[in-house]
């Protein structure tokens, strides 16, 4: 989770439709896979690790982020979270890259560096922002380097010595609205004023968008057409 967006949403972040829906989507995708011990790369506030501990049986999460200025451990619900600036010598069942690779200049080299350390048979979950034509000042604000198609993401995964199990788009239910919003932003916003499009909504709007995206999780893994996020589950074969 991006620290900049934590500053925008504050205590409302757990109930915001976007993060609430994405956490549910991640949890559903990972349901069939072993995940007692996970790496959460670029974890920020550890939002996704905490969600998976409470809802998906994760027992231990190693949260890795260069933003951490100290190392410490936290007992959370029935699990344990370790906050580290660098990756520890631990063999995880699963490694998460939730909205991380789009920030990295050499995304392939970065991903490979974690694949090389991972045990054979371990899984990787990756999500990235989708479609270059959706690029806006929102991406500039968050420090993105690129947006991806499913083909881009699959090539990246395969070039990093991972075998894709499934890849798909998510947030297709709000995609038309997002396209209109980004187009308006690109037309009318000042080009030298990066800003986030993430915002707090009324209870009704937040509940409605959350409902749409929650329903979408039932069919998302068959969606190879459009969405705001591209997602992939893969494993290390050798």
PDB file of C-alpha atoms in Angstrom:
ATOM      1  CA  UNK A   1       0.000   0.000   0.000  1.00  0.00           C
ATOM      2  CA  UNK A   2       1.315   3.398  -0.977  1.00  0.00           C
ATOM      3  CA  UNK A   3       2.175   5.597   2.013  1.00  0.00           C
ATOM      4  CA  UNK A   4       0.859   8.646   0.127  1.00  0.00           C
ATOM      5  CA  UNK A   5      -2.593   7.121  -0.052  1.00  0.00           C
ATOM      6  CA  UNK A   6      -2.547   6.282   3.647  1.00  0.00           C
ATOM      7  CA  UNK A   7      -2.093  10.003   4.286  1.00  0.00           C
ATOM      8  CA  UNK A   8      -5.162  10.762   2.160  1.00  0.00           C
ATOM      9  CA  UNK A   9      -7.541   8.180   3.636  1.00  0.00           C
ATOM     10  CA  UNK A  10      -6.288   8.033   7.208  1.00  0.00           C
ATOM     11  CA  UNK A  11      -8.390   5.832   9.496  1.00  0.00           C
ATOM     12  CA  UNK A  12     -10.970   5.299   6.730  1.00  0.00           C
ATOM     13  CA  UNK A  13      -8.612   3.165   4.684  1.00  0.00           C
ATOM     14  CA  UNK A  14      -9.924  -0.177   6.017  1.00  0.00           C
ATOM     15  CA  UNK A  15     -13.437   0.643   4.791  1.00  0.00           C
ATOM     16  CA  UNK A  16     -12.599   2.476   1.584  1.00  0.00           C
ATOM     17  CA  UNK A  17     -14.175   0.602  -1.347  1.00  0.00           C
ATOM     18  CA  UNK A  18     -10.938   0.377  -3.342  1.00  0.00           C
ATOM     19  CA  UNK A  19      -8.716  -1.151  -0.681  1.00  0.00           C
ATOM     20  CA  UNK A  20     -11.476  -3.203   0.909  1.00  0.00           C
ATOM     21  CA  UNK A  21     -12.327  -4.746  -2.469  1.00  0.00           C
ATOM     22  CA  UNK A  22      -8.712  -5.315  -3.471  1.00  0.00           C
ATOM     23  CA  UNK A  23      -7.963  -7.069  -0.178  1.00  0.00           C
ATOM     24  CA  UNK A  24     -10.963  -9.341  -0.713  1.00  0.00           C
ATOM     25  CA  UNK A  25      -9.824 -10.078  -4.275  1.00  0.00           C
ATOM     26  CA  UNK A  26      -6.306 -10.970  -3.132  1.00  0.00           C
ATOM     27  CA  UNK A  27      -7.705 -13.214  -0.407  1.00  0.00           C
ATOM     28  CA  UNK A  28      -9.980 -15.069  -2.852  1.00  0.00           C
ATOM     29  CA  UNK A  29      -7.188 -15.625  -5.379  1.00  0.00           C
ATOM     30  CA  UNK A  30      -4.869 -17.006  -2.717  1.00  0.00           C
ATOM     31  CA  UNK A  31      -7.457 -19.236  -1.067  1.00  0.00           C
ATOM     32  CA  UNK A  32      -6.250 -22.537  -2.640  1.00  0.00           C
ATOM     33  CA  UNK A  33      -2.557 -21.971  -1.906  1.00  0.00           C
ATOM     34  CA  UNK A  34      -0.372 -22.602   1.111  1.00  0.00           C
ATOM     35  CA  UNK A  35       0.497 -19.315   2.772  1.00  0.00           C
ATOM     36  CA  UNK A  36       1.494 -19.963   6.366  1.00  0.00           C
ATOM     37  CA  UNK A  37       4.555 -17.752   5.897  1.00  0.00           C
ATOM     38  CA  UNK A  38       4.548 -14.878   3.416  1.00  0.00           C
ATOM     39  CA  UNK A  39       6.764 -12.088   2.176  1.00  0.00           C
ATOM     40  CA  UNK A  40       4.940  -8.807   1.600  1.00  0.00           C
ATOM     41  CA  UNK A  41       7.244  -6.706  -0.594  1.00  0.00           C
ATOM     42  CA  UNK A  42       6.701  -2.939  -0.522  1.00  0.00           C
ATOM     43  CA  UNK A  43       4.258  -3.572   2.313  1.00  0.00           C
ATOM     44  CA  UNK A  44       3.896  -0.007   3.563  1.00  0.00           C
ATOM     45  CA  UNK A  45       1.348  -0.102   6.392  1.00  0.00           C
ATOM     46  CA  UNK A  46       1.080  -3.922   6.113  1.00  0.00           C
ATOM     47  CA  UNK A  47      -2.596  -3.522   5.157  1.00  0.00           C
ATOM     48  CA  UNK A  48      -2.704  -6.652   2.989  1.00  0.00           C
ATOM     49  CA  UNK A  49      -0.677  -8.767   5.425  1.00  0.00           C
ATOM     50  CA  UNK A  50      -3.035  -7.823   8.235  1.00  0.00           C
ATOM     51  CA  UNK A  51      -6.071  -8.645   6.113  1.00  0.00           C
ATOM     52  CA  UNK A  52      -4.647 -12.057   5.174  1.00  0.00           C
ATOM     53  CA  UNK A  53      -3.769 -12.857   8.791  1.00  0.00           C
ATOM     54  CA  UNK A  54      -7.312 -12.058   9.924  1.00  0.00           C
ATOM     55  CA  UNK A  55      -9.146 -13.621   6.984  1.00  0.00           C
ATOM     56  CA  UNK A  56      -6.957 -16.182   5.206  1.00  0.00           C
ATOM     57  CA  UNK A  57      -4.998 -18.115   7.801  1.00  0.00           C
ATOM     58  CA  UNK A  58      -1.582 -16.498   7.299  1.00  0.00           C
ATOM     59  CA  UNK A  59       0.461 -17.159  10.425  1.00  0.00           C
ATOM     60  CA  UNK A  60       3.570 -15.083   9.778  1.00  0.00           C
ATOM     61  CA  UNK A  61       4.297 -12.170   7.455  1.00  0.00           C
ATOM     62  CA  UNK A  62       7.650 -10.598   6.687  1.00  0.00           C
ATOM     63  CA  UNK A  63       6.873  -7.070   5.537  1.00  0.00           C
ATOM     64  CA  UNK A  64       9.727  -5.562   3.536  1.00  0.00           C
ATOM     65  CA  UNK A  65       9.844  -1.857   2.677  1.00  0.00           C
ATOM     66  CA  UNK A  66      12.662   0.672   2.268  1.00  0.00           C
ATOM     67  CA  UNK A  67      10.430   3.201   4.046  1.00  0.00           C
ATOM     68  CA  UNK A  68      10.893   1.432   7.393  1.00  0.00           C
ATOM     69  CA  UNK A  69      13.492   3.221   9.504  1.00  0.00           C
ATOM     70  CA  UNK A  70      13.669   0.485  12.149  1.00  0.00           C
ATOM     71  CA  UNK A  71      13.137  -3.245  12.486  1.00  0.00           C
ATOM     72  CA  UNK A  72      10.447  -4.532  14.830  1.00  0.00           C
ATOM     73  CA  UNK A  73       7.906  -7.311  15.269  1.00  0.00           C
ATOM     74  CA  UNK A  74       4.188  -7.069  15.961  1.00  0.00           C
ATOM     75  CA  UNK A  75       1.707  -9.605  17.226  1.00  0.00           C
ATOM     76  CA  UNK A  76      -1.431  -9.102  15.144  1.00  0.00           C
ATOM     77  CA  UNK A  77      -4.609 -11.123  15.687  1.00  0.00           C
ATOM     78  CA  UNK A  78      -3.494 -14.768  15.483  1.00  0.00           C
ATOM     79  CA  UNK A  79      -0.335 -13.997  13.518  1.00  0.00           C
ATOM     80  CA  UNK A  80       3.032 -12.327  13.698  1.00  0.00           C
ATOM     81  CA  UNK A  81       4.303  -9.486  11.504  1.00  0.00           C
ATOM     82  CA  UNK A  82       7.993  -8.678  11.082  1.00  0.00           C
ATOM     83  CA  UNK A  83       8.865  -5.251   9.657  1.00  0.00           C
ATOM     84  CA  UNK A  84      12.188  -5.209   7.813  1.00  0.00           C
ATOM     85  CA  UNK A  85      13.980  -2.825   5.462  1.00  0.00           C
ATOM     86  CA  UNK A  86      15.647  -5.722   3.630  1.00  0.00           C
ATOM     87  CA  UNK A  87      14.562  -9.249   2.762  1.00  0.00           C
ATOM     88  CA  UNK A  88      15.470 -11.790   5.505  1.00  0.00           C
ATOM     89  CA  UNK A  89      16.898 -15.283   5.025  1.00  0.00           C
ATOM     90  CA  UNK A  90      13.508 -16.968   5.253  1.00  0.00           C
ATOM     91  CA  UNK A  91      11.773 -19.367   2.847  1.00  0.00           C
ATOM     92  CA  UNK A  92       8.190 -18.158   2.310  1.00  0.00           C
ATOM     93  CA  UNK A  93       5.259 -20.126   0.963  1.00  0.00           C
ATOM     94  CA  UNK A  94       4.078 -17.025  -0.879  1.00  0.00           C
ATOM     95  CA  UNK A  95       5.516 -13.667  -1.923  1.00  0.00           C
ATOM     96  CA  UNK A  96       3.242 -10.659  -2.470  1.00  0.00           C
ATOM     97  CA  UNK A  97       3.946  -7.771  -4.832  1.00  0.00           C
ATOM     98  CA  UNK A  98       0.781  -5.697  -4.448  1.00  0.00           C
ATOM     99  CA  UNK A  99       1.166  -2.535  -6.546  1.00  0.00           C
ATOM    100  CA  UNK A 100       4.954  -2.469  -6.256  1.00  0.00           C
ATOM    101  CA  UNK A 101       6.591  -3.274  -9.590  1.00  0.00           C
ATOM    102  CA  UNK A 102       5.206  -0.198 -11.335  1.00  0.00           C
ATOM    103  CA  UNK A 103       7.429   1.901  -9.032  1.00  0.00           C
ATOM    104  CA  UNK A 104      10.657   0.105 -10.014  1.00  0.00           C
ATOM    105  CA  UNK A 105      12.893   1.242 -12.882  1.00  0.00           C
ATOM    106  CA  UNK A 106      13.977  -2.314 -13.729  1.00  0.00           C
ATOM    107  CA  UNK A 107      10.939  -4.329 -12.683  1.00  0.00           C
ATOM    108  CA  UNK A 108      12.257  -7.574 -14.164  1.00  0.00           C
ATOM    109  CA  UNK A 109      15.575  -7.464 -12.303  1.00  0.00           C
ATOM    110  CA  UNK A 110      13.769  -6.563  -9.095  1.00  0.00           C
ATOM    111  CA  UNK A 111      11.328  -9.452  -9.387  1.00  0.00           C
ATOM    112  CA  UNK A 112      14.108 -11.877 -10.335  1.00  0.00           C
ATOM    113  CA  UNK A 113      16.056 -10.954  -7.203  1.00  0.00           C
ATOM    114  CA  UNK A 114      13.209 -12.333  -5.074  1.00  0.00           C
ATOM    115  CA  UNK A 115      12.500 -15.325  -7.298  1.00  0.00           C
ATOM    116  CA  UNK A 116      16.128 -16.435  -6.980  1.00  0.00           C
ATOM    117  CA  UNK A 117      15.818 -16.497  -3.172  1.00  0.00           C
ATOM    118  CA  UNK A 118      12.438 -18.228  -3.088  1.00  0.00           C
ATOM    119  CA  UNK A 119      12.119 -21.990  -2.538  1.00  0.00           C
ATOM    120  CA  UNK A 120      11.039 -24.240  -5.392  1.00  0.00           C
ATOM    121  CA  UNK A 121       7.268 -24.562  -5.533  1.00  0.00           C
ATOM    122  CA  UNK A 122       6.563 -21.317  -3.696  1.00  0.00           C
ATOM    123  CA  UNK A 123       3.968 -18.936  -5.108  1.00  0.00           C
ATOM    124  CA  UNK A 124       4.032 -15.296  -6.164  1.00  0.00           C
ATOM    125  CA  UNK A 125       1.069 -12.943  -6.338  1.00  0.00           C
ATOM    126  CA  UNK A 126       1.505  -9.749  -8.352  1.00  0.00           C
ATOM    127  CA  UNK A 127      -0.855  -6.855  -8.989  1.00  0.00           C
ATOM    128  CA  UNK A 128      -0.051  -3.777 -11.080  1.00  0.00           C
ATOM    129  CA  UNK A 129      -2.049  -0.868 -12.579  1.00  0.00           C
ATOM    130  CA  UNK A 130      -3.479  -1.656 -16.004  1.00  0.00           C
ATOM    131  CA  UNK A 131      -3.399   0.019 -19.423  1.00  0.00           C
ATOM    132  CA  UNK A 132      -1.064   2.771 -20.538  1.00  0.00           C
ATOM    133  CA  UNK A 133      -3.937   4.860 -21.934  1.00  0.00           C
ATOM    134  CA  UNK A 134      -5.184   5.327 -18.338  1.00  0.00           C
ATOM    135  CA  UNK A 135      -1.970   7.172 -17.429  1.00  0.00           C
ATOM    136  CA  UNK A 136      -2.748  10.410 -15.591  1.00  0.00           C
ATOM    137  CA  UNK A 137      -1.461  12.779 -12.928  1.00  0.00           C
ATOM    138  CA  UNK A 138      -2.576  10.125 -10.445  1.00  0.00           C
ATOM    139  CA  UNK A 139       0.285   7.906 -11.681  1.00  0.00           C
ATOM    140  CA  UNK A 140       2.732  10.783 -11.531  1.00  0.00           C
ATOM    141  CA  UNK A 141       1.650  11.564  -7.957  1.00  0.00           C
ATOM    142  CA  UNK A 142       2.263   7.968  -6.882  1.00  0.00           C
ATOM    143  CA  UNK A 143       5.626   7.720  -8.639  1.00  0.00           C
ATOM    144  CA  UNK A 144       4.628   5.103 -11.208  1.00  0.00           C
ATOM    145  CA  UNK A 145       7.007   4.250 -14.049  1.00  0.00           C
ATOM    146  CA  UNK A 146       4.483   2.369 -16.209  1.00  0.00           C
ATOM    147  CA  UNK A 147       1.119   0.634 -16.474  1.00  0.00           C
ATOM    148  CA  UNK A 148       0.671  -2.929 -17.767  1.00  0.00           C
ATOM    149  CA  UNK A 149      -1.477  -5.131 -19.943  1.00  0.00           C
ATOM    150  CA  UNK A 150      -1.939  -8.797 -19.045  1.00  0.00           C
ATOM    151  CA  UNK A 151       0.512  -9.689 -21.815  1.00  0.00           C
ATOM    152  CA  UNK A 152       3.124  -7.322 -20.334  1.00  0.00           C
ATOM    153  CA  UNK A 153       2.630  -8.876 -16.918  1.00  0.00           C
ATOM    154  CA  UNK A 154       2.768 -12.451 -18.189  1.00  0.00           C
ATOM    155  CA  UNK A 155       5.980 -11.735 -20.112  1.00  0.00           C
ATOM    156  CA  UNK A 156       7.517 -10.197 -17.008  1.00  0.00           C
ATOM    157  CA  UNK A 157       6.562 -13.224 -14.909  1.00  0.00           C
ATOM    158  CA  UNK A 158       7.887 -15.742 -17.432  1.00  0.00           C
ATOM    159  CA  UNK A 159      11.132 -13.803 -17.978  1.00  0.00           C
ATOM    160  CA  UNK A 160      11.655 -13.928 -14.214  1.00  0.00           C
ATOM    161  CA  UNK A 161      11.617 -17.761 -14.186  1.00  0.00           C
ATOM    162  CA  UNK A 162       8.072 -18.050 -12.870  1.00  0.00           C
ATOM    163  CA  UNK A 163       5.255 -20.147 -14.294  1.00  0.00           C
ATOM    164  CA  UNK A 164       1.907 -18.310 -14.472  1.00  0.00           C
ATOM    165  CA  UNK A 165      -1.083 -20.165 -13.069  1.00  0.00           C
ATOM    166  CA  UNK A 166      -3.651 -17.513 -13.922  1.00  0.00           C
ATOM    167  CA  UNK A 167      -3.724 -13.842 -14.850  1.00  0.00           C
ATOM    168  CA  UNK A 168      -6.695 -11.537 -15.132  1.00  0.00           C
ATOM    169  CA  UNK A 169      -8.016  -8.001 -14.770  1.00  0.00           C
ATOM    170  CA  UNK A 170      -9.850  -6.691 -11.725  1.00  0.00           C
ATOM    171  CA  UNK A 171     -11.973  -3.578 -11.128  1.00  0.00           C
ATOM    172  CA  UNK A 172     -13.684  -4.128 -14.463  1.00  0.00           C
ATOM    173  CA  UNK A 173     -17.007  -3.115 -12.902  1.00  0.00           C
ATOM    174  CA  UNK A 174     -15.765   0.450 -12.339  1.00  0.00           C
ATOM    175  CA  UNK A 175     -13.595   0.580 -15.460  1.00  0.00           C
ATOM    176  CA  UNK A 176     -15.919   2.768 -17.608  1.00  0.00           C
ATOM    177  CA  UNK A 177     -16.212   5.334 -14.830  1.00  0.00           C
ATOM    178  CA  UNK A 178     -12.439   5.315 -14.341  1.00  0.00           C
ATOM    179  CA  UNK A 179     -11.828   5.849 -18.068  1.00  0.00           C
ATOM    180  CA  UNK A 180     -14.088   8.920 -18.068  1.00  0.00           C
ATOM    181  CA  UNK A 181     -12.465  10.255 -14.904  1.00  0.00           C
ATOM    182  CA  UNK A 182      -8.935   9.806 -16.249  1.00  0.00           C
ATOM    183  CA  UNK A 183      -9.860  11.392 -19.584  1.00  0.00           C
ATOM    184  CA  UNK A 184     -11.305  14.408 -17.797  1.00  0.00           C
ATOM    185  CA  UNK A 185      -8.252  14.598 -15.578  1.00  0.00           C
ATOM    186  CA  UNK A 186      -5.914  14.561 -18.574  1.00  0.00           C
ATOM    187  CA  UNK A 187      -7.958  17.242 -20.347  1.00  0.00           C
ATOM    188  CA  UNK A 188      -8.507  19.678 -17.527  1.00  0.00           C
ATOM    189  CA  UNK A 189      -5.837  19.111 -14.876  1.00  0.00           C
ATOM    190  CA  UNK A 190      -2.631  21.099 -14.835  1.00  0.00           C
ATOM    191  CA  UNK A 191       0.134  18.917 -16.254  1.00  0.00           C
ATOM    192  CA  UNK A 192       2.632  20.109 -13.653  1.00  0.00           C
ATOM    193  CA  UNK A 193       0.346  19.369 -10.684  1.00  0.00           C
ATOM    194  CA  UNK A 194       0.398  15.646  -9.832  1.00  0.00           C
ATOM    195  CA  UNK A 195      -2.494  14.595  -7.617  1.00  0.00           C
ATOM    196  CA  UNK A 196      -4.163  11.416  -6.431  1.00  0.00           C
ATOM    197  CA  UNK A 197      -7.651  10.544  -7.648  1.00  0.00           C
ATOM    198  CA  UNK A 198      -8.218   8.474  -4.525  1.00  0.00           C
ATOM    199  CA  UNK A 199     -10.643  10.222  -2.225  1.00  0.00           C
ATOM    200  CA  UNK A 200     -13.136   9.704   0.539  1.00  0.00           C
ATOM    201  CA  UNK A 201     -16.735   9.186  -0.550  1.00  0.00           C
ATOM    202  CA  UNK A 202     -20.142   9.417   1.025  1.00  0.00           C
ATOM    203  CA  UNK A 203     -21.328   6.287   2.808  1.00  0.00           C
ATOM    204  CA  UNK A 204     -23.776   5.527  -0.011  1.00  0.00           C
ATOM    205  CA  UNK A 205     -21.225   5.883  -2.830  1.00  0.00           C
ATOM    206  CA  UNK A 206     -18.602   3.921  -0.918  1.00  0.00           C
ATOM    207  CA  UNK A 207     -21.082   1.103  -0.188  1.00  0.00           C
ATOM    208  CA  UNK A 208     -22.284   0.990  -3.792  1.00  0.00           C
ATOM    209  CA  UNK A 209     -18.783   0.795  -5.284  1.00  0.00           C
ATOM    210  CA  UNK A 210     -17.795  -1.787  -2.689  1.00  0.00           C
ATOM    211  CA  UNK A 211     -20.864  -3.880  -3.603  1.00  0.00           C
ATOM    212  CA  UNK A 212     -20.037  -3.772  -7.327  1.00  0.00           C
ATOM    213  CA  UNK A 213     -16.432  -4.846  -6.794  1.00  0.00           C
ATOM    214  CA  UNK A 214     -17.351  -7.517  -4.262  1.00  0.00           C
ATOM    215  CA  UNK A 215     -19.741  -9.089  -6.766  1.00  0.00           C
ATOM    216  CA  UNK A 216     -17.014  -8.919  -9.386  1.00  0.00           C
ATOM    217  CA  UNK A 217     -14.687 -11.111  -7.309  1.00  0.00           C
ATOM    218  CA  UNK A 218     -16.949 -14.058  -8.168  1.00  0.00           C
ATOM    219  CA  UNK A 219     -15.953 -13.917 -11.851  1.00  0.00           C
ATOM    220  CA  UNK A 220     -12.750 -11.838 -11.890  1.00  0.00           C
ATOM    221  CA  UNK A 221     -10.389 -14.745 -12.599  1.00  0.00           C
ATOM    222  CA  UNK A 222     -12.008 -15.223 -16.006  1.00  0.00           C
ATOM    223  CA  UNK A 223     -11.678 -11.555 -16.995  1.00  0.00           C
ATOM    224  CA  UNK A 224      -8.957 -11.080 -19.609  1.00  0.00           C
ATOM    225  CA  UNK A 225     -10.582  -8.028 -21.188  1.00  0.00           C
ATOM    226  CA  UNK A 226     -10.365  -4.891 -19.031  1.00  0.00           C
ATOM    227  CA  UNK A 227      -9.968  -3.533 -15.509  1.00  0.00           C
ATOM    228  CA  UNK A 228      -7.960  -1.054 -13.458  1.00  0.00           C
ATOM    229  CA  UNK A 229      -5.584  -3.706 -12.105  1.00  0.00           C
ATOM    230  CA  UNK A 230      -3.781  -6.598 -13.765  1.00  0.00           C
ATOM    231  CA  UNK A 231      -3.162  -9.557 -11.464  1.00  0.00           C
ATOM    232  CA  UNK A 232      -1.212 -12.792 -11.718  1.00  0.00           C
ATOM    233  CA  UNK A 233      -0.613 -15.847  -9.552  1.00  0.00           C
ATOM    234  CA  UNK A 234       2.518 -17.835 -10.477  1.00  0.00           C
ATOM    235  CA  UNK A 235       4.942 -20.344  -8.963  1.00  0.00           C
ATOM    236  CA  UNK A 236       8.648 -21.072  -9.048  1.00  0.00           C
ATOM    237  CA  UNK A 237       9.201 -24.299 -10.967  1.00  0.00           C
ATOM    238  CA  UNK A 238      12.984 -24.745 -10.669  1.00  0.00           C
TER     239      UNK A 238
END
